[in-house]
Structures are given as structure tokens and as C-alpha cells.
XYZ file of C-alpha atoms in Angstrom:
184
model
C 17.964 18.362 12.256
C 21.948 18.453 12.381
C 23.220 19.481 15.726
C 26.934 19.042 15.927
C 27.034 19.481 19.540
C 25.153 18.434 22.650
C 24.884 22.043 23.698
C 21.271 23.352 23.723
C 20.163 25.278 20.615
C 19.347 29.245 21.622
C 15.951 29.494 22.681
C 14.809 31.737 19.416
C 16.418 29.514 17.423
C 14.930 26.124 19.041
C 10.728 27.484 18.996
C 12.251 28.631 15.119
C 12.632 24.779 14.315
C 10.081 23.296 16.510
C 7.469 26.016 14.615
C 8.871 24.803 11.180
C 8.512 21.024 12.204
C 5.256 21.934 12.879
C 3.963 23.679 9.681
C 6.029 21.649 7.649
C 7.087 18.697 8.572
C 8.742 17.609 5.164
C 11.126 20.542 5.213
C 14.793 19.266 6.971
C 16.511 21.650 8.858
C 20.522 21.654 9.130
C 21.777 24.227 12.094
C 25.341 25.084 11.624
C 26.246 26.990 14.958
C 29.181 29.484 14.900
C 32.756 29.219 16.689
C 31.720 32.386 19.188
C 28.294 31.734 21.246
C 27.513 35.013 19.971
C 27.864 34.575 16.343
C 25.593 34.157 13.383
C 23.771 30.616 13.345
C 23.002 29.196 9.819
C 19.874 27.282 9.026
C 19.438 25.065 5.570
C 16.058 24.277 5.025
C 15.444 21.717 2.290
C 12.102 19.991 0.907
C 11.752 18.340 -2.257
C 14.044 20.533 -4.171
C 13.586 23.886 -2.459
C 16.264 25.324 -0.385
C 16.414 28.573 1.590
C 19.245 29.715 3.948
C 18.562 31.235 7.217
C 20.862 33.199 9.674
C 20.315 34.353 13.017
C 21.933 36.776 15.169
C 21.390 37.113 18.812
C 20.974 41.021 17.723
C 19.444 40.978 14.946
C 16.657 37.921 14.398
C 16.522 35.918 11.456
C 17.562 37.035 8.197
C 16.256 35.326 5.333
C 17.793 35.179 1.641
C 15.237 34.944 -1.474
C 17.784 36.242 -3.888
C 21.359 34.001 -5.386
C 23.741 36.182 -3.376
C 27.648 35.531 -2.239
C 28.844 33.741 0.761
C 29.408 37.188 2.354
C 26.201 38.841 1.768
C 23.887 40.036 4.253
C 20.055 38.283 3.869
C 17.151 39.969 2.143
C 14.696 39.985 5.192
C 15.288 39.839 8.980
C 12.227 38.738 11.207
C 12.954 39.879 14.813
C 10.200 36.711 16.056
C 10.589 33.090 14.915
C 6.792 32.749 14.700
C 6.966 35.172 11.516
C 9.942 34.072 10.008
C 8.259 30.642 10.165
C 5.157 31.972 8.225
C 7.513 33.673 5.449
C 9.328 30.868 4.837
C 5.287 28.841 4.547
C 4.878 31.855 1.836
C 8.394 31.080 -0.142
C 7.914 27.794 -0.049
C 4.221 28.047 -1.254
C 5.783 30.794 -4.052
C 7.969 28.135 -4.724
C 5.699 25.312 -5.501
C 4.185 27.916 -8.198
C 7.367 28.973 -10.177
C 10.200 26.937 -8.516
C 11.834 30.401 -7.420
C 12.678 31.976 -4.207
C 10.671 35.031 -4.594
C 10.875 38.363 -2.842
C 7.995 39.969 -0.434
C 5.340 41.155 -2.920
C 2.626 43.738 -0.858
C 0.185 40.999 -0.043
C 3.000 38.670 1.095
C 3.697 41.589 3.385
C 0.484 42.634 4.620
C -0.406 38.846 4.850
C 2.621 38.253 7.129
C 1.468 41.492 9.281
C -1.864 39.915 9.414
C -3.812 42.599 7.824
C -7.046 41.452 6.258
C -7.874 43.837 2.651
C -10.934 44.990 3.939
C -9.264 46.526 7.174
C -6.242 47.784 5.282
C -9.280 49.694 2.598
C -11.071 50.871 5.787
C -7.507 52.712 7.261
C -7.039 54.460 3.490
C -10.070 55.205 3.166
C -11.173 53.173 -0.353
C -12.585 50.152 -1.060
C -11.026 46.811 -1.000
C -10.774 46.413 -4.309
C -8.911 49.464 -5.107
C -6.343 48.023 -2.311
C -6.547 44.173 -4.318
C -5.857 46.419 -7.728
C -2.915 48.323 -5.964
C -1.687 45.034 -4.603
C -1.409 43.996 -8.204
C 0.026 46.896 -9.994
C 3.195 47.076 -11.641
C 3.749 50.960 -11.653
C 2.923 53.054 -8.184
C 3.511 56.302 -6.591
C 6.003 56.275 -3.470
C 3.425 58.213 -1.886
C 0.732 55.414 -2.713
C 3.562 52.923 -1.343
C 3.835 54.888 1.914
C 0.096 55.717 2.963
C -0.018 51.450 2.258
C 3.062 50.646 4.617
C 1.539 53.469 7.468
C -1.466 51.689 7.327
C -0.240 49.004 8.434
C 2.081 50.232 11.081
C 5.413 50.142 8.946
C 7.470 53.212 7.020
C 8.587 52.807 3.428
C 12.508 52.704 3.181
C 14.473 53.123 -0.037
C 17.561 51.573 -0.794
C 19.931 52.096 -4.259
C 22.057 48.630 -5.442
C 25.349 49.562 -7.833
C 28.245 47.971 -8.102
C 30.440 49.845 -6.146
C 28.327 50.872 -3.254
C 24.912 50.737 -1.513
C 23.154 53.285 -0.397
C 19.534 54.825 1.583
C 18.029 56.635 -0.855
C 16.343 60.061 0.888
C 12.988 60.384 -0.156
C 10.118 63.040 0.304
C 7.284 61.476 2.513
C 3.851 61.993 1.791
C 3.536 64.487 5.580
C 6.812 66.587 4.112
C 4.975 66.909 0.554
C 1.772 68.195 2.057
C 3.524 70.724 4.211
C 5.808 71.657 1.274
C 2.556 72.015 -0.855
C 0.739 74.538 2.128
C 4.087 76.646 2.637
């Protein structure tokens, strides 16, 4: 670990890297800390060619990048706990032992990170597990489908729009606002 001061590391930030050293103890960590105390902290995590970027805000957790993005951009994922941003980065770099890519949350990586077993997750819709394995592994789905799976686990489906000159939320119809559209 780089520490370019002899100022203690945050306290998020410090069980972050001693939970990493833990689970993997071949991935290096470099902390860059910022000018103001309450900045953004960088963290480059390297093993055996793969290489993620962490960066942690005091008010915001740590954001992690899976996707080749600008030196300006904001990260793909923030985990509010370092015991769960841990565990993702365990599932990139286990993605990235497969396909050497940074790969983005896929449903199971999700519910695996919320620690949601199939079988409990079938129970809560109401079908069997393997219609949620089959749904975990589909390429086309309703949004509706997508948000009776997030509720389920505690979580709401947001929608976002990428273009080149802006991003946006994208307003969506829930599943509750269809249903009472569908009774008016």
C-alpha cells in the first residue's frame, strides 16, 4: 500500500484495505489521498494484470468503475459499506479471470452481493427457482419483471438514458402505477 503521508487513512477507507488484504492478498493497493481532508480518495488495485480504480467520498462511499471512462467521470457503482465494495471487487476480479474484462453488475452479481440465496428470492415472487435462474440468464425482460426482481430484494429499479450531449433519469411506469392505471 502507498501512503504518501504519515497521517492515518479514514477509518472507511482503512477496514476497505485491511478487508481487501484479507480476501486477496495478491491484489496491491495504491491510496492517493486528496489536497482537502474532505475530498475524493483514489484507490488502484492491481493483481496480475487486472486493474480497477476506486474512489471514495466521505459522502458518498466507494464508487467503483467497470467501464474505460475519462479522468473526469463519475464511477459506475458506489457501495455506501467497505465490506460490500470488498465483495464486488472479489466478483470483478473473479469476472475477470474468465474474460479478462471489467464487467458490469449482471442480476446474480447483484443479488449475490445483497446476499439473496435463489430459492428465497423464488419464494418472495412467488415461482420456482428455476424460473428466477432462467430470468437471471435472459437477454430480453420486461421492466416490470426487472422491478418485482429488485423489490424482492429490498431495492427499486432506476433508469438512466447515456447520449452524447446529456444524461438523463428516464421516468418510467412502475409495476403498482400500471395496476392502478389498469383498475381505473
Amino acid at each position: 500500500m502507498h501512503n504518501r503521508s504519515a497521517v492515518a487513512f479514514p477509518e472507511p477507507i482503512a477496514e476497505f484495505t485491511k478487508s481487501l488484504r484479507a480476501a486477496m492478498p495478491e491484489v496491491s493497493v495504491e491510496v492517493d489521498r486528496p489536497a482537502d481532508p474532505k475530498g475524493e480518495w483514489w484507490l488502484d488495485l492491481v493483481s496480475n494484470g487486472f486493474e480497477s480504480s476506486v474512489a471514495w467520498r466521505p459522502d458518498h462511499g466507494f464508487g467503483v468503475f467497470t467501464s474505460e471512462r475519462g479522468y473526469t467521470d463519475q464511477p459506475d457503482e458506489v457501495y455506501r459499506q467497505p465490506e460490500l465494495a470488498t465483495k464486488r471487487i472479489r466478483q470483478l476480479l473473479g469476472h475477470w479471470k474468465e474474460s479478462s474484462k471489467l464487467q458490469p453488475l449482471s442480476l446474480a452479481d447483484i443479488r449475490q452481493l445483497r446476499e439473496t440465496r435463489q430459492t428465497a428470492l423464488a419464494a418472495a415472487l412467488e415461482v420456482n427457482q428455476g424460473a428466477v435462474s432462467r430470468f437471471e440468464n435472459r437477454e430480453d425482460m420486461k421492466l416490470s419483471s426487472l422491478h418485482s426482481y429488485f423489490r424482492a430484494m429490498g431495492g427499486r429499479l432506476e433508469l438512466r438514458v447515456h447520449f452524447d450531449s446529456f444524461d438523463a433519469a428516464v421516468s418510467v411506469p412502475s409495476e403498482e402505477k400500471d395496476t392502478d392505471e389498469e383498475s381505473a
